[in-house]
Short mmCIF file of C-alpha atoms and ligand atoms in Angstrom, two decimals:
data_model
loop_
_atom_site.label_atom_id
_atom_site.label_comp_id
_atom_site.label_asym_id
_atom_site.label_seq_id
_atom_site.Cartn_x
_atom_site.Cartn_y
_atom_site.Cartn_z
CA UNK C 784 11.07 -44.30 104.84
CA UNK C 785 7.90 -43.12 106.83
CA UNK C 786 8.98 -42.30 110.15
CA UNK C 787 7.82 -39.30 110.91
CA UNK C 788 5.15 -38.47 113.62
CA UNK C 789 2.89 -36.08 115.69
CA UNK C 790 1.56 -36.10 118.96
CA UNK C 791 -1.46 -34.50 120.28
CA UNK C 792 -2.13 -34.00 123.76
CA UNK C 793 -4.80 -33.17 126.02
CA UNK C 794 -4.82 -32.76 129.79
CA UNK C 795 -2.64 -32.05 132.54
CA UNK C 796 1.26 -31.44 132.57
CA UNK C 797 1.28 -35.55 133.54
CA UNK C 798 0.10 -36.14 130.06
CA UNK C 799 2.33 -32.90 128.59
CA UNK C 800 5.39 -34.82 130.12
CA UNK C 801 4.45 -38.65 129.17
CA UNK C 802 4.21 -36.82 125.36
CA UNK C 803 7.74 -35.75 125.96
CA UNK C 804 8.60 -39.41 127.26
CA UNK C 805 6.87 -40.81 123.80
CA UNK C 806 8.77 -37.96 121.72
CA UNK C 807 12.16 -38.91 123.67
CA UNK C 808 11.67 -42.84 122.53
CA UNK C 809 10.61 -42.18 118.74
CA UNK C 810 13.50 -39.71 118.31
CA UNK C 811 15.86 -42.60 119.63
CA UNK C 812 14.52 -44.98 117.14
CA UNK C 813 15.31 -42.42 114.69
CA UNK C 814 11.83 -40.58 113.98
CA UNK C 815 11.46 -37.26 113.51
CA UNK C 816 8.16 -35.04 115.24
CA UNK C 817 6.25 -32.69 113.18
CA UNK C 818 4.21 -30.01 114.46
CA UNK C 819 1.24 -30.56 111.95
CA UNK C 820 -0.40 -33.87 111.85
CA UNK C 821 -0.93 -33.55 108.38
CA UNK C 822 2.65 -33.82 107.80
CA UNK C 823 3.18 -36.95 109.69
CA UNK C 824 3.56 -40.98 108.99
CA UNK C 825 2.65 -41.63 112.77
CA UNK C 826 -0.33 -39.59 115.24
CA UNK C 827 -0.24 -40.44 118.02
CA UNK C 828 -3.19 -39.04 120.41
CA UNK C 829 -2.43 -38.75 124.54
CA UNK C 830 -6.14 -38.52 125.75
CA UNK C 831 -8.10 -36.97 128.91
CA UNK C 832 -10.53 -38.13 130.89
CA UNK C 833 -10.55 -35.76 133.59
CA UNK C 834 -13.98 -34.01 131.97
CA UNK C 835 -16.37 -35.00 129.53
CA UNK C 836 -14.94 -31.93 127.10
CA UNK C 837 -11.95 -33.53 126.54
CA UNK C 838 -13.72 -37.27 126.58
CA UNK C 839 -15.58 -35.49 123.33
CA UNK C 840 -12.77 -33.46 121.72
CA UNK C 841 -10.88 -36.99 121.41
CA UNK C 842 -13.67 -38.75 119.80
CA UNK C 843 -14.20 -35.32 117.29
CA UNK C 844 -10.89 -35.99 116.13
CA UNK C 845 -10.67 -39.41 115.44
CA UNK C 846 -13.31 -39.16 113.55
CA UNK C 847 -11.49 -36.41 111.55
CA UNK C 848 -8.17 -39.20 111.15
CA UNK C 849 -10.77 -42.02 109.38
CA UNK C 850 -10.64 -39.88 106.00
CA UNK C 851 -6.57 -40.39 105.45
CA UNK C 852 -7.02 -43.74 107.27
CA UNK C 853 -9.31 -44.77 104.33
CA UNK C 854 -7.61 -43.55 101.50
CA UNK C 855 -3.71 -44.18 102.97
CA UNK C 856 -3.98 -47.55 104.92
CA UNK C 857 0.40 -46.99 105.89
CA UNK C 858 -0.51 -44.40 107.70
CA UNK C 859 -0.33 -45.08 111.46
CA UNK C 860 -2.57 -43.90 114.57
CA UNK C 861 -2.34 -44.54 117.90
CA UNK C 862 -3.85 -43.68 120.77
CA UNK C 863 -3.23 -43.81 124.36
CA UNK C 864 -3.50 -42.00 127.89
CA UNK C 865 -6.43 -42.00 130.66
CA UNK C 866 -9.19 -42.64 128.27
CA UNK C 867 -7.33 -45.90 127.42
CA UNK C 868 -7.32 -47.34 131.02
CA UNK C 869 -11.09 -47.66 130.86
CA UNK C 870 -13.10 -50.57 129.71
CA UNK C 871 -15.79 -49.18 127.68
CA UNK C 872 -13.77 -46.22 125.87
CA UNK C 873 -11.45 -49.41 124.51
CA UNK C 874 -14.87 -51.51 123.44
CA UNK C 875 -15.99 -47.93 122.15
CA UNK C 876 -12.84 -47.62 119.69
CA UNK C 877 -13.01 -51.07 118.73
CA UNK C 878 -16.56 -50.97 117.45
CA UNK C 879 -16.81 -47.67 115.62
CA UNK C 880 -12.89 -46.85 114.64
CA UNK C 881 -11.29 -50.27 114.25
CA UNK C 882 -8.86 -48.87 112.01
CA UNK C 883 -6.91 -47.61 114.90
CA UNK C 884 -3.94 -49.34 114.77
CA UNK C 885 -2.36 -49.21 118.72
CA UNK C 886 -4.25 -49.08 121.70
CA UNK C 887 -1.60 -48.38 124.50
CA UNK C 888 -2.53 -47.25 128.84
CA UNK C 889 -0.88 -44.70 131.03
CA UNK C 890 1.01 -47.59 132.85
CA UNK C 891 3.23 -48.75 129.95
CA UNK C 892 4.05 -46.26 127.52
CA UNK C 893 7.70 -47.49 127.87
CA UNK C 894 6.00 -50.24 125.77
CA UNK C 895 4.72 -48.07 122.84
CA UNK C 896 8.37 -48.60 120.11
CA UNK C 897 7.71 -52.53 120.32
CA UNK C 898 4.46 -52.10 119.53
CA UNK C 899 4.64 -49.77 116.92
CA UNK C 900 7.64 -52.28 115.77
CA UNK C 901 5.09 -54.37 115.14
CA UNK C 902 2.87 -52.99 113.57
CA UNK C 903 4.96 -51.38 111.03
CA UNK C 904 6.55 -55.08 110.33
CA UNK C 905 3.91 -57.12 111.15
CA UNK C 906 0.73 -55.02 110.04
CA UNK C 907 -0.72 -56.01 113.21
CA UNK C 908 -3.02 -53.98 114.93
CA UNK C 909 -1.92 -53.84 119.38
CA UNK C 910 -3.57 -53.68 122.00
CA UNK C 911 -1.56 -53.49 125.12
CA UNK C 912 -3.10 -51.61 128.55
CA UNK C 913 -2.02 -52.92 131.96
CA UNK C 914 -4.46 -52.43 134.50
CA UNK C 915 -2.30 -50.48 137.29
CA UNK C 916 1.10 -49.38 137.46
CA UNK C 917 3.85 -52.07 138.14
CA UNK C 918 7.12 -50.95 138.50
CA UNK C 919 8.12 -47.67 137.91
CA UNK C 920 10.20 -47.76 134.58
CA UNK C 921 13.30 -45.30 135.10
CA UNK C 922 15.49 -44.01 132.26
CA UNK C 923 13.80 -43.31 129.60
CA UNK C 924 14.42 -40.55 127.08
CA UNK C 925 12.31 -37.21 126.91
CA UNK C 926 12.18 -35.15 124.31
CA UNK C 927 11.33 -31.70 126.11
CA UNK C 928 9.09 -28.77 124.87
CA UNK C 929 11.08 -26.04 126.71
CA UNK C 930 15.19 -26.07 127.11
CA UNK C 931 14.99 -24.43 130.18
CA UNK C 932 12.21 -25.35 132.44
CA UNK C 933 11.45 -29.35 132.55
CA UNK C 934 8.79 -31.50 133.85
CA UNK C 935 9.85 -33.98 136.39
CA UNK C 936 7.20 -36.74 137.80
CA UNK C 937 8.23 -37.66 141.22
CA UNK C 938 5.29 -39.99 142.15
CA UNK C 939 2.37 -41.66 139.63
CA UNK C 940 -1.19 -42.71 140.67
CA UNK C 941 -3.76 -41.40 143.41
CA UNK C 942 -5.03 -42.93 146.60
CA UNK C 943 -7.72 -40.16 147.33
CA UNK C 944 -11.18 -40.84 145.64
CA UNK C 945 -12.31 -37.36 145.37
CA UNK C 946 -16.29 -38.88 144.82
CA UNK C 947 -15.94 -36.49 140.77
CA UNK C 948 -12.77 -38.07 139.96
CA UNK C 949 -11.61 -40.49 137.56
CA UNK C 950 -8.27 -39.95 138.11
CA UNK C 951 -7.63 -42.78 140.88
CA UNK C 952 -9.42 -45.29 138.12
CA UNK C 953 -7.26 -44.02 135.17
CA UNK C 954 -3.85 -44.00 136.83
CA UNK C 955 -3.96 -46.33 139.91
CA UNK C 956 -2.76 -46.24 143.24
CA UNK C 957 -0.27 -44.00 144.54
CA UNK C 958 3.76 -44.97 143.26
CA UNK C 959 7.06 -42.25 144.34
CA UNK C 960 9.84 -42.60 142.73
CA UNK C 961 13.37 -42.89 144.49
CA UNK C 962 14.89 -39.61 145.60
CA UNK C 963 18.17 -40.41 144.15
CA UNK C 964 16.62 -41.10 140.95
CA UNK C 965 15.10 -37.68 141.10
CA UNK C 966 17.49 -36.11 141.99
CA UNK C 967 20.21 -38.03 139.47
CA UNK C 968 17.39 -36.43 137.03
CA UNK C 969 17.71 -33.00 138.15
CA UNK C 970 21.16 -32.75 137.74
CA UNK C 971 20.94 -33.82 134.20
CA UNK C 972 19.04 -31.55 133.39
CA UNK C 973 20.74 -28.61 135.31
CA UNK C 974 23.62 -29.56 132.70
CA UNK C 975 21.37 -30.17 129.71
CA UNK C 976 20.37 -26.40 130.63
CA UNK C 977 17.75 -26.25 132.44
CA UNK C 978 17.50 -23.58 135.16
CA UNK C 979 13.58 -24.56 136.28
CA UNK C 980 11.92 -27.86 137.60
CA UNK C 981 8.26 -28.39 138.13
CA UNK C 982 7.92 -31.56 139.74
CA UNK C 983 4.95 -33.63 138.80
CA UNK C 984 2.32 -35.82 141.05
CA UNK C 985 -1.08 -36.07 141.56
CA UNK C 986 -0.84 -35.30 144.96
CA UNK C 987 2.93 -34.56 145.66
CA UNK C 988 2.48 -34.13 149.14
CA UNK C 989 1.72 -37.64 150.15
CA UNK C 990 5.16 -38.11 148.15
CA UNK C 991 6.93 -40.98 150.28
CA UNK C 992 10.48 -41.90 148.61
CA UNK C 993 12.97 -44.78 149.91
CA UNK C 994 14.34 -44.01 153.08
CA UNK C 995 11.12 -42.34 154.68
CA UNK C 996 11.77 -39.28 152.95
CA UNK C 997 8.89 -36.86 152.51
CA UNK C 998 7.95 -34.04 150.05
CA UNK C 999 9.30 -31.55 152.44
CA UNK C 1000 12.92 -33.47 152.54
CA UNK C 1001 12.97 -33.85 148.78
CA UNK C 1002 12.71 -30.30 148.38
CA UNK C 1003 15.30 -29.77 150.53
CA UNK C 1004 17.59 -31.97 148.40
CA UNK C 1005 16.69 -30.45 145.21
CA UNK C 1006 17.31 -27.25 146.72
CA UNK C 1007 20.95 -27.99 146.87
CA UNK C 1008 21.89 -28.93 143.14
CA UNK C 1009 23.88 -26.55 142.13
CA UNK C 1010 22.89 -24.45 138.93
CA UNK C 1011 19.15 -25.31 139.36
CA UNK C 1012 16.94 -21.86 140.27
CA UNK C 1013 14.18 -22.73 140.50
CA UNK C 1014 11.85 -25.03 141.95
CA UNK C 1015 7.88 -25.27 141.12
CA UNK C 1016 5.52 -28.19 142.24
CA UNK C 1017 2.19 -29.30 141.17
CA UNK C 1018 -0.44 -30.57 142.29
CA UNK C 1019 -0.66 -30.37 146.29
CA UNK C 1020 -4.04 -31.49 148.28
CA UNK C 1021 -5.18 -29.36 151.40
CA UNK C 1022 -5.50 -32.43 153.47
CA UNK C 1023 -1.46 -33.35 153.15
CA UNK C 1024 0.19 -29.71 153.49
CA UNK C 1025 2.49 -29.92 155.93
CA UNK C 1026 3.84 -27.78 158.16
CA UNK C 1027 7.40 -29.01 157.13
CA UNK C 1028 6.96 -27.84 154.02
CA UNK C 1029 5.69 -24.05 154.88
CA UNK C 1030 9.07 -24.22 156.69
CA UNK C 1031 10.97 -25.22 153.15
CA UNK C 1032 9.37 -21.83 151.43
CA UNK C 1033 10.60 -19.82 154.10
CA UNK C 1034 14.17 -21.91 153.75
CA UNK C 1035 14.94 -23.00 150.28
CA UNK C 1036 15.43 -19.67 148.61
CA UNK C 1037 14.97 -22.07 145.37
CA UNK C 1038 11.16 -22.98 145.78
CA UNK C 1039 9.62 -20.50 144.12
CA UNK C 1040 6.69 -18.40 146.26
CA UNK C 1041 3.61 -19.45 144.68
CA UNK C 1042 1.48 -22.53 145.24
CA UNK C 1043 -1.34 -24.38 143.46
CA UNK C 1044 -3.91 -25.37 146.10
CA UNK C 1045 -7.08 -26.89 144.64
CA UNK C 1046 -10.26 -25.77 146.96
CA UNK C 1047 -12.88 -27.21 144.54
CA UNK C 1048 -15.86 -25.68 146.97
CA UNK C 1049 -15.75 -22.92 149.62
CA UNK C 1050 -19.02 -25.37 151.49
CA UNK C 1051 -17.72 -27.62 154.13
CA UNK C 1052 -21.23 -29.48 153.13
CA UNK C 1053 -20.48 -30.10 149.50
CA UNK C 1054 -16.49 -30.69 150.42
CA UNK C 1055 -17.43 -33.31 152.60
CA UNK C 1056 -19.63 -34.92 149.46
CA UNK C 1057 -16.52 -34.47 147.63
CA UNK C 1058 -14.34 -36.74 150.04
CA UNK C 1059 -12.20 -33.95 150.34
CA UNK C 1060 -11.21 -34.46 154.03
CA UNK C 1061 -11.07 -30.74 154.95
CA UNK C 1062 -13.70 -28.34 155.64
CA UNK C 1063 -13.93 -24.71 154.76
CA UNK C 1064 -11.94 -23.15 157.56
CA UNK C 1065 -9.20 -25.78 157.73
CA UNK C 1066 -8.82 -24.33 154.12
CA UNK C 1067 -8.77 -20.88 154.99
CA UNK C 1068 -6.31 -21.62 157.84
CA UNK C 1069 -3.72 -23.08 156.15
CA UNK C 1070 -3.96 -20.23 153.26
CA UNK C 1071 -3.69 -17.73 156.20
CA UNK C 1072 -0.76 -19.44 157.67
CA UNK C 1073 1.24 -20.11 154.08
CA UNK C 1074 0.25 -15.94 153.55
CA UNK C 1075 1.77 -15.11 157.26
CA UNK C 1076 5.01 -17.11 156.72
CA UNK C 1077 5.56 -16.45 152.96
CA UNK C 1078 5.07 -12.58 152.35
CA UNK C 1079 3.67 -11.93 148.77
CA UNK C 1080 2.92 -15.86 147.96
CA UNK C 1081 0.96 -16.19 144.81
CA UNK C 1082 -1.96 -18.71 144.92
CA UNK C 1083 -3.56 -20.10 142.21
CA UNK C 1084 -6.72 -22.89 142.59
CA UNK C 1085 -9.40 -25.39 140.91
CA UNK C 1086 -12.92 -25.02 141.83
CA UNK C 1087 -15.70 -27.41 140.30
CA UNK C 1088 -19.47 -25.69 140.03
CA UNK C 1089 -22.30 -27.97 139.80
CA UNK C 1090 -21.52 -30.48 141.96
CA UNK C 1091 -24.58 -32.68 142.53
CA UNK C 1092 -27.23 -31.37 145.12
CA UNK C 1093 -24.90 -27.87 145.57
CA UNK C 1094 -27.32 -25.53 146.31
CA UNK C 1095 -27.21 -21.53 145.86
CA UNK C 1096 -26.34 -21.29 149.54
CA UNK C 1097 -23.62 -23.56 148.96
CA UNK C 1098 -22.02 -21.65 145.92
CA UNK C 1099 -22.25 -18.22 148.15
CA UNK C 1100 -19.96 -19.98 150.19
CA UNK C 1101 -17.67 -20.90 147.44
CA UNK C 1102 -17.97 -16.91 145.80
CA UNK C 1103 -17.20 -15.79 149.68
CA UNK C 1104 -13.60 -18.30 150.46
CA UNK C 1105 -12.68 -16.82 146.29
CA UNK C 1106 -13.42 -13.50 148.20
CA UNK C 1107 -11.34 -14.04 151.00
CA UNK C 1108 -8.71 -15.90 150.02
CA UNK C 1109 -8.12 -13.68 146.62
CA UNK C 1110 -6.36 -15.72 144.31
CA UNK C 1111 -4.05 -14.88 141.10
CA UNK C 1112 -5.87 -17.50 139.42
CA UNK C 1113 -8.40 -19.89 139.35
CA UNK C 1114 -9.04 -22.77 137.15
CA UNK C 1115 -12.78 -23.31 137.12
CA UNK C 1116 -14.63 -26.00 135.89
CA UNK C 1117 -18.17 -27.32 135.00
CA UNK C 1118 -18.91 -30.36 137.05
CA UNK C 1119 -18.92 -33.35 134.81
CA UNK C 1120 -20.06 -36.63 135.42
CA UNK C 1121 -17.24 -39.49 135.09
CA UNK C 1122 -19.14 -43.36 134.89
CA UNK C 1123 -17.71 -45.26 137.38
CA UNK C 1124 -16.75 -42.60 139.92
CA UNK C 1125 -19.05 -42.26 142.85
CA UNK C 1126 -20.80 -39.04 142.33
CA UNK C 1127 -22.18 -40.29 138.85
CA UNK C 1128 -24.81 -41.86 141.17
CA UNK C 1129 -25.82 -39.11 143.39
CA UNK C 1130 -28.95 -37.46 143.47
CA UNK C 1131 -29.46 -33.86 142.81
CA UNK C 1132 -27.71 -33.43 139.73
CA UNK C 1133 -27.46 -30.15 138.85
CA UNK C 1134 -29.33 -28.76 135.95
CA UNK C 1135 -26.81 -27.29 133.33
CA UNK C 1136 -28.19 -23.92 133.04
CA UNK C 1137 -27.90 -23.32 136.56
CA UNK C 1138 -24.38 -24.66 136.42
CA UNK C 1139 -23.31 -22.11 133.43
CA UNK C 1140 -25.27 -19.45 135.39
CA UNK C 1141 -23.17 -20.03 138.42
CA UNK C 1142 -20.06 -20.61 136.54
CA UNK C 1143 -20.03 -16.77 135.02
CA UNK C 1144 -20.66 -15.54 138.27
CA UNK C 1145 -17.75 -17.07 139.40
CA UNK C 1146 -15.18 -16.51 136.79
CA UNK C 1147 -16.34 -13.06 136.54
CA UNK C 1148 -15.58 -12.88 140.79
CA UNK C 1149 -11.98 -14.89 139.56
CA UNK C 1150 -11.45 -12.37 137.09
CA UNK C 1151 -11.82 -9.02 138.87
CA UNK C 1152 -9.37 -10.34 141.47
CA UNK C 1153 -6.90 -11.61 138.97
CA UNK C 1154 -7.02 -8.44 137.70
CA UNK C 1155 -6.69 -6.23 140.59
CA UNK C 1156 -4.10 -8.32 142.24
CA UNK C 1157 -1.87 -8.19 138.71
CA UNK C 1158 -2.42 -4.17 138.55
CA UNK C 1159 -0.99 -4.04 141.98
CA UNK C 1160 2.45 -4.91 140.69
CA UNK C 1161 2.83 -1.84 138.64
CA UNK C 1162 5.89 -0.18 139.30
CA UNK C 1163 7.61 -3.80 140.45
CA UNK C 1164 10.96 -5.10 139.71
CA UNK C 1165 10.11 -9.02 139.25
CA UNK C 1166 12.77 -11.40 138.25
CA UNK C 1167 11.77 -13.18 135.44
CA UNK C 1168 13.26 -16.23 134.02
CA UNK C 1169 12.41 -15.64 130.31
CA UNK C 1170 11.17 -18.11 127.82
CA UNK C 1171 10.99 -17.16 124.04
CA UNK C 1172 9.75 -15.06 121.78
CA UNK C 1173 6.15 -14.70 121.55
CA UNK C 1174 3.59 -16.71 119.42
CA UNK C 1175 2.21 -13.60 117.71
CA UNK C 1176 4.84 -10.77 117.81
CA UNK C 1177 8.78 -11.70 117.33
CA UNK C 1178 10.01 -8.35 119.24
CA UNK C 1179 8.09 -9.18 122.15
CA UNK C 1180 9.44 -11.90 123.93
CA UNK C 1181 7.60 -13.72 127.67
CA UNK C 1182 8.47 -15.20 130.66
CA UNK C 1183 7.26 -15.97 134.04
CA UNK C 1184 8.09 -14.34 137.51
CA UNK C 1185 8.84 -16.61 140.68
CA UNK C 1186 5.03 -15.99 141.74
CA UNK C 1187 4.45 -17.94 138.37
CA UNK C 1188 3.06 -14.44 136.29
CA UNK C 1189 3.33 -14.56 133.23
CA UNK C 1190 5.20 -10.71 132.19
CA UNK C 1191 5.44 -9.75 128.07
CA UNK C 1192 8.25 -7.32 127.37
CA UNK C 1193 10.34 -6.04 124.40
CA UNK C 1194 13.34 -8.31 124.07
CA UNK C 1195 16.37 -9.89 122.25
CA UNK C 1196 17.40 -14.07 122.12
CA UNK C 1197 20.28 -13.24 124.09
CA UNK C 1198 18.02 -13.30 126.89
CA UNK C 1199 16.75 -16.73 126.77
CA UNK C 1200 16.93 -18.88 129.65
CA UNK C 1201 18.24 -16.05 131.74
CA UNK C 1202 16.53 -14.72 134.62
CA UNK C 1203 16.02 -10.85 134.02
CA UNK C 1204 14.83 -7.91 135.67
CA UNK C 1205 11.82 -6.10 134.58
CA UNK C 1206 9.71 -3.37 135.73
CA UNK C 1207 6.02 -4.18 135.68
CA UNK C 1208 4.00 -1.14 133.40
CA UNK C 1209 0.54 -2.46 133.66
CA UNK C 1210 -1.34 -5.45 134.93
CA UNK C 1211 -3.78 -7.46 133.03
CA UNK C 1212 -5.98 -9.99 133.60
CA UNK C 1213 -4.39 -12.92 132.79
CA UNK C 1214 -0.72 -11.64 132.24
CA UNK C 1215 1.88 -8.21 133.35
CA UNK C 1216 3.58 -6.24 130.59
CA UNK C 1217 6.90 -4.68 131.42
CA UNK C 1218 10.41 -3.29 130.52
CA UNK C 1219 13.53 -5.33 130.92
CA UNK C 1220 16.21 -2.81 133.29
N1 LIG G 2485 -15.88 -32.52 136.76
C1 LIG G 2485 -15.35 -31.29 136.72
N2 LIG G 2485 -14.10 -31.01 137.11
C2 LIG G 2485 -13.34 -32.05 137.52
N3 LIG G 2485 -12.06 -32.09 137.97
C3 LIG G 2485 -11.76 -33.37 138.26
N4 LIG G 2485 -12.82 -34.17 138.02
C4 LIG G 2485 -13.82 -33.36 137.57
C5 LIG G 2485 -15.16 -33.59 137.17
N5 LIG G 2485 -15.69 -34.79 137.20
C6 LIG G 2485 -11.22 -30.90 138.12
C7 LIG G 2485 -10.78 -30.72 139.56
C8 LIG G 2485 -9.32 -31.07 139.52
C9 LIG G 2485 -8.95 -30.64 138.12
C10 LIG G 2485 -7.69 -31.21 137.59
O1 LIG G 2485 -10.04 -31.06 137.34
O2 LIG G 2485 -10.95 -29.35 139.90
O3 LIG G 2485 -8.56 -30.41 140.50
FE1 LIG G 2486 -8.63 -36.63 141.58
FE2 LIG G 2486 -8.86 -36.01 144.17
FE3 LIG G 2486 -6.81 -37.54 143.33
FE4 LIG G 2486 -6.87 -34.93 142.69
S1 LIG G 2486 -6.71 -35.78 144.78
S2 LIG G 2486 -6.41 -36.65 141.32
S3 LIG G 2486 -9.07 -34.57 142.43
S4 LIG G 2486 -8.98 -38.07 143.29
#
């Protein structure tokens, strides 16, 4: 019987999780996942469209597939994520790799073992992508990457039409889940073993559940199940951070101190372009009030360079709020033009070498920071829940901190899943070594 399969995935932790959500529905139908594609009956491909690297990574490796497509016709691939949800990527796929055999959207992967029923019975090729999200589909199975830290989606879809992004085309209007059903969730988990919850929107502060309950409440909820430790959320806009929930940091002793707060330009010119609905000092404010009511809060960010018609003036501004706000970590990307969104139109498109000149300066600004800010927690004791072995050395295992630092250290698989203490020896760029105490 061929029933094994493989799933690659690009993107955000959204995609990470609907991968798990695919793996969780195969394994119930009694396939088997394989790390290396090469090894597998089924690939299945969860695409990107966030950026036009990802866009062309997809396309690179589907061209790769059409070799064992030709010469092993059983062989099954699928394909499915943000790309799918647009128009011309589908008419793209069927014109130069009709040999893909299931074209399936972000909106119904609950969908994807019927099709793939069918194709294996029928040898009939599907193509099945629903326009916007319909009812949210609870239950389902997920197969997780980690046994101790899961991914939990409390609300699907955006309603914000940042003028770069794709994001409200590819995954439709804004949908939150039921608290009850979240929280039903966590406490499966907590008793599956899982000590650590990141919970999952696009903008999971304009979270609205049954009941009027708000992002802020939610957490308070969650913050109650018993045998859960921690608490991580992802992403939050500016515009929606509510006071309410600078009061649930200083509260729930389970939300863990650190907070991703995408800037994406330190000019209130080019943020306005952006339809970000705050301006450079609102931004600053709220960091300096979440820094004044959570000591020590770690603060991570996204910052696009090369937005059209940003000038040098405007990037100065953007290397000064990196400056002032100091950051662990920044995510920063090239600006990248997504058809159908509606910067693709503006003027002023910024030439690429002055994009990649601007981006070094920037990431070497992000850097120095990260750096400095990691070496200051020499001589520490973080708690640090701890994760596995590492990829490269079996005696050195990792884990993260509650600011969300990632610490290496010399351990045992006793310690898995455990929250440990450990002294921070020296600071990196990107990551803390350390010795367990
Ligand atoms: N070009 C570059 N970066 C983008 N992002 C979203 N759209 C684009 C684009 N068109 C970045 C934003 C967002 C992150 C997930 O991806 O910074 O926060
Ligand atoms: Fe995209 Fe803006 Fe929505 Fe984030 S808030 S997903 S950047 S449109």
């Amino acid at each position: 019987m061929r029933n094994t399969f493989n799933i690659q995935t690009f993107g955000c932790q959204m995609n990470e999780h609907d991968s798990e959500v695919i793996a969780g529905m195969l394994c119930e139908k009694g396939f088997a996942q394989v790390a290396e594609r090469k090894d597998a009956d089924v690939a299945i491909i969860n695409t990107c469209s966030v950026r036009d690297n990802a866009d062309k990574r997809f396309f690179g490796t589907l061209g790769q597939l059409k070799k064992r497509k030709m010469h092993d016709p059983e062989f099954t691939v699928c394909v499915c994520g943000c790309m799918m949800q647009q128009q011309h990527v589908i008419d793209t796929i069927k014109s130069k790799y009709p040999w893909v055999d299931i074209i399936f959207g972000t909106h119904n992967i609950h969908q994807f073992p019927q099709l793939l029923d069918n194709v294996l019975k029928e040898k009939k090729k599907q193509i099945e992508v629903w326009p916007d999200g319909a009812e949210i589909v609870e239950g389902l199975p997920a197969k997780r990457l980690h046994k101790t830290k899961a991914l939990v989606n409390i609300m699907f879809g955006c309603n914000n039409f940042c003028t770069y992004c794709i994001v409200p085309y590819t995954r439709g209007r804004e949908r939150s889940r039921k608290p009850e059903d979240i929280v039903n969730e966590v406490k499966k988990l907590v008793e599956d073993g899982v000590k650590e919850i990141m919970l999952l929107g696009q903008n999971v502060n304009s979270y609205k559940g049954e009941g009027d309950v708000d992002f802020a409440d939610l957490i308070y909820m969650l913050n109650q199940v018993d045998g859960l430790e921690r608490i991580r959320f992802m992403t939050s806009h500016p515009k929606d951070l509510s006071d309410k929930l600078i009061q649930a940091f200083v509260e729930c002793d389970k939300l863990c101190k650190n907070i991703h707060l995408p800037v994406q330009s330190g000019s209130s010119r080019i943020l306005k372009e952006m339809n970000r609905k705050y301006d450079k000092e609102k931004y600053l404010s709220l960091v300096k009030m979440l820094k004044d009511a959570v000591p020590g809060i770690t603060m991570s960010t996204d910052i696009i360079v090369g937005f059209p018609g940003e000038t040098e003036e405007d990037f100065l501004e953007t290397l000064d709020l990196v400056e002032k706000v100091r950051y662990d970590s920044a995510f920063t990307f090239l600006y990248s033009i997504r058809k159908g969104t509606p910067a693709e139109k503006y003027e002023n498109q910024i030439p690429e070498d002055v994009k990649h000149e601007r981006f070094n300066r920037l990431v070497d600004l992000v850097n120095s920071i990260s750096a400095e800010k990691n070496a200051a927690y020499i001589g520490k004791v973080e708690k640090v829940l701890v994760e596995g072995p590492s990829k490269t050395n079996s005696k050195t295992y990792t884990g993260r901190t509650d600011g969300f630092k990632l610490v290496n250290f010399i351990g045992n698989p006793d310690m898995v899943g455990k929250i440990v203490d450990v002294r921070i020896t020296e600071g990196k760029t990107f990551s803390l070594e350390g010795e367990v105490i």
